[in-house]
Amino acid sequence: MSRKSLKGLVIPESEMKVRFSPSGGPGGQHANKANTRVELTWNVYESTVIGAEDKERINRKYGPVLRIVVDETRSQSRNREIAQSRLLAKAVSALETPKNRVATKPSKSAKARRVSSKKHRGELKRLRRSPNLDDD
């Protein structure tokens, strides 16, 4: 049983369903006869290698079944390797927890710069006004 792993996550090939089909596009006789397109699916909820919390996290991001389709190369085995690595990368990306944002406050100098620029802008607008000649 072959396994693929990335950042501690190991998905046994027995849990992946692989389907082969002819890839489209140019390629002549080889493209018409060879089943080089790979469709790889992995049902997250049937998996035994990850816990319930991780299953929920993957489900929220990608759904209960991860599906990868690759038909980039002329080789079925190479397409299969690419599909497996993409599936693993997709699962790992769903398991990464985002960093919590730490709220920051502007410094005193930043506040002073902002107020100064607002006053400067207001002064420019005041100078653009036509002079008031009603002071007779």
mmCIF file of C-alpha atoms in Angstrom:
data_model
loop_
_atom_site.group_PDB
_atom_site.id
_atom_site.type_symbol
_atom_site.label_atom_id
_atom_site.label_comp_id
_atom_site.label_asym_id
_atom_site.label_seq_id
_atom_site.Cartn_x
_atom_site.Cartn_y
_atom_site.Cartn_z
ATOM 1 C CA MET A 1 0.000 0.000 0.000
ATOM 2 C CA SER A 2 1.550 3.255 -1.139
ATOM 3 C CA ARG A 3 1.010 6.453 0.812
ATOM 4 C CA LYS A 4 1.380 10.129 0.069
ATOM 5 C CA SER A 5 2.279 12.537 2.863
ATOM 6 C CA LEU A 6 2.738 16.263 3.306
ATOM 7 C CA LYS A 7 3.221 18.184 6.572
ATOM 8 C CA GLY A 8 2.250 15.196 8.688
ATOM 9 C CA LEU A 9 -0.903 14.307 6.745
ATOM 10 C CA VAL A 10 -0.759 10.835 5.200
ATOM 11 C CA ILE A 11 -3.503 9.657 2.847
ATOM 12 C CA PRO A 12 -3.364 5.940 1.982
ATOM 13 C CA GLU A 13 -3.990 5.158 -1.681
ATOM 14 C CA SER A 14 -6.670 2.687 -0.573
ATOM 15 C CA GLU A 15 -8.831 5.672 0.453
ATOM 16 C CA MET A 16 -8.447 7.390 -2.933
ATOM 17 C CA LYS A 17 -10.624 6.440 -5.875
ATOM 18 C CA VAL A 18 -8.865 6.766 -9.222
ATOM 19 C CA ARG A 19 -10.554 6.893 -12.615
ATOM 20 C CA PHE A 20 -8.782 7.076 -15.957
ATOM 21 C CA SER A 21 -10.214 8.390 -19.209
ATOM 22 C CA PRO A 22 -8.922 9.680 -22.545
ATOM 23 C CA SER A 23 -7.740 13.260 -22.364
ATOM 24 C CA GLY A 24 -9.060 15.684 -24.935
ATOM 25 C CA GLY A 25 -7.179 17.905 -27.295
ATOM 26 C CA PRO A 26 -4.547 17.261 -29.946
ATOM 27 C CA GLY A 27 -2.224 14.282 -29.837
ATOM 28 C CA GLY A 28 -3.287 12.018 -32.648
ATOM 29 C CA GLN A 29 -3.520 8.276 -32.164
ATOM 30 C CA HIS A 30 -1.893 8.298 -28.714
ATOM 31 C CA ALA A 31 -4.446 10.780 -27.338
ATOM 32 C CA ASN A 32 -7.329 8.857 -28.864
ATOM 33 C CA LYS A 33 -6.291 5.436 -27.534
ATOM 34 C CA ALA A 34 -4.583 6.047 -24.190
ATOM 35 C CA ASN A 35 -6.456 6.785 -20.967
ATOM 36 C CA THR A 36 -4.065 9.401 -19.604
ATOM 37 C CA ARG A 37 -6.558 11.744 -17.908
ATOM 38 C CA VAL A 38 -6.730 11.061 -14.154
ATOM 39 C CA GLU A 39 -9.686 11.840 -11.904
ATOM 40 C CA LEU A 40 -8.836 11.360 -8.243
ATOM 41 C CA THR A 41 -11.504 11.530 -5.520
ATOM 42 C CA TRP A 42 -11.189 11.239 -1.750
ATOM 43 C CA ASN A 43 -14.222 11.009 0.503
ATOM 44 C CA VAL A 44 -13.251 12.915 3.621
ATOM 45 C CA TYR A 45 -15.895 11.348 5.878
ATOM 46 C CA GLU A 46 -14.896 7.771 4.976
ATOM 47 C CA SER A 47 -11.264 8.497 5.830
ATOM 48 C CA THR A 48 -9.658 6.832 8.830
ATOM 49 C CA VAL A 49 -6.509 8.979 8.931
ATOM 50 C CA ILE A 50 -7.991 12.278 10.148
ATOM 51 C CA GLY A 51 -10.175 13.210 13.098
ATOM 52 C CA ALA A 52 -13.720 14.554 13.118
ATOM 53 C CA GLU A 53 -12.605 18.157 13.647
ATOM 54 C CA ASP A 54 -10.264 18.004 10.638
ATOM 55 C CA LYS A 55 -12.996 16.379 8.537
ATOM 56 C CA GLU A 56 -15.325 19.274 9.370
ATOM 57 C CA ARG A 57 -12.651 21.832 8.511
ATOM 58 C CA ILE A 58 -12.030 20.228 5.084
ATOM 59 C CA ASN A 59 -15.782 19.911 4.483
ATOM 60 C CA ARG A 60 -16.331 23.614 5.215
ATOM 61 C CA LYS A 61 -13.663 24.640 2.724
ATOM 62 C CA TYR A 62 -14.043 22.087 -0.107
ATOM 63 C CA GLY A 63 -17.038 19.870 0.636
ATOM 64 C CA PRO A 64 -17.226 16.207 1.688
ATOM 65 C CA VAL A 65 -15.440 14.856 -1.401
ATOM 66 C CA LEU A 66 -12.198 16.288 -2.772
ATOM 67 C CA ARG A 67 -11.939 15.827 -6.543
ATOM 68 C CA ILE A 68 -8.836 16.507 -8.638
ATOM 69 C CA VAL A 69 -8.656 16.127 -12.431
ATOM 70 C CA VAL A 70 -5.308 16.178 -14.251
ATOM 71 C CA ASP A 71 -4.630 15.725 -17.971
ATOM 72 C CA GLU A 72 -1.509 17.840 -18.338
ATOM 73 C CA THR A 73 1.005 15.233 -19.468
ATOM 74 C CA ARG A 74 0.934 12.352 -21.925
ATOM 75 C CA SER A 75 1.817 9.908 -19.155
ATOM 76 C CA GLN A 76 -0.895 8.344 -17.013
ATOM 77 C CA SER A 77 1.499 7.671 -14.133
ATOM 78 C CA ARG A 78 2.818 11.251 -14.143
ATOM 79 C CA ASN A 79 -0.745 12.635 -14.187
ATOM 80 C CA ARG A 80 -1.570 10.350 -11.264
ATOM 81 C CA GLU A 81 1.416 11.643 -9.261
ATOM 82 C CA ILE A 82 0.416 15.242 -9.981
ATOM 83 C CA ALA A 83 -3.186 14.546 -8.927
ATOM 84 C CA GLN A 84 -2.091 12.892 -5.675
ATOM 85 C CA SER A 85 0.215 15.754 -4.748
ATOM 86 C CA ARG A 86 -2.506 18.334 -5.528
ATOM 87 C CA LEU A 87 -5.063 16.422 -3.471
ATOM 88 C CA LEU A 88 -2.676 16.316 -0.541
ATOM 89 C CA ALA A 89 -1.825 20.008 -0.876
ATOM 90 C CA LYS A 90 -5.529 20.875 -1.006
ATOM 91 C CA ALA A 91 -6.252 18.849 2.140
ATOM 92 C CA VAL A 92 -3.298 20.382 3.999
ATOM 93 C CA SER A 93 -4.337 23.919 3.002
ATOM 94 C CA ALA A 94 -7.813 23.283 4.431
ATOM 95 C CA LEU A 95 -6.317 22.055 7.713
ATOM 96 C CA GLU A 96 -4.156 25.140 8.259
ATOM 97 C CA THR A 97 -5.707 27.439 10.821
ATOM 98 C CA PRO A 98 -5.604 31.124 9.895
ATOM 99 C CA LYS A 99 -3.678 33.446 12.180
ATOM 100 C CA ASN A 100 -5.803 35.605 14.466
ATOM 101 C CA ARG A 101 -5.468 39.279 13.685
ATOM 102 C CA VAL A 102 -4.125 41.363 16.532
ATOM 103 C CA ALA A 103 -5.776 44.780 16.621
ATOM 104 C CA THR A 104 -3.345 47.684 16.811
ATOM 105 C CA LYS A 105 -3.861 51.342 17.633
ATOM 106 C CA PRO A 106 -2.256 54.195 15.720
ATOM 107 C CA SER A 107 0.661 55.852 17.494
ATOM 108 C CA LYS A 108 0.529 59.447 18.749
ATOM 109 C CA SER A 109 2.772 60.603 15.919
ATOM 110 C CA ALA A 110 0.549 58.870 13.344
ATOM 111 C CA LYS A 111 -2.511 60.620 14.791
ATOM 112 C CA ALA A 112 -0.653 63.955 14.724
ATOM 113 C CA ARG A 113 0.359 63.418 11.068
ATOM 114 C CA ARG A 114 -3.233 62.612 10.145
ATOM 115 C CA VAL A 115 -4.617 65.710 11.893
ATOM 116 C CA SER A 116 -1.876 67.882 10.380
ATOM 117 C CA SER A 117 -2.623 66.632 6.870
ATOM 118 C CA LYS A 118 -6.364 67.221 7.409
ATOM 119 C CA LYS A 119 -5.680 70.803 8.542
ATOM 120 C CA HIS A 120 -3.389 71.359 5.567
ATOM 121 C CA ARG A 121 -6.040 70.018 3.161
ATOM 122 C CA GLY A 122 -8.703 72.243 4.785
ATOM 123 C CA GLU A 123 -6.426 75.277 4.469
ATOM 124 C CA LEU A 124 -5.903 74.571 0.751
ATOM 125 C CA LYS A 125 -9.656 74.347 0.226
ATOM 126 C CA ARG A 126 -10.206 77.571 2.199
ATOM 127 C CA LEU A 127 -7.680 79.380 -0.015
ATOM 128 C CA ARG A 128 -9.516 78.238 -3.161
ATOM 129 C CA ARG A 129 -12.697 80.068 -2.129
ATOM 130 C CA SER A 130 -13.505 83.351 -3.775
ATOM 131 C CA PRO A 131 -12.816 86.325 -1.527
ATOM 132 C CA ASN A 132 -15.748 87.635 0.442
ATOM 133 C CA LEU A 133 -16.329 91.287 -0.695
ATOM 134 C CA ASP A 134 -19.385 91.971 1.478
ATOM 135 C CA ASP A 135 -17.332 93.651 4.261
ATOM 136 C CA ASP A 136 -18.122 97.260 3.123
#
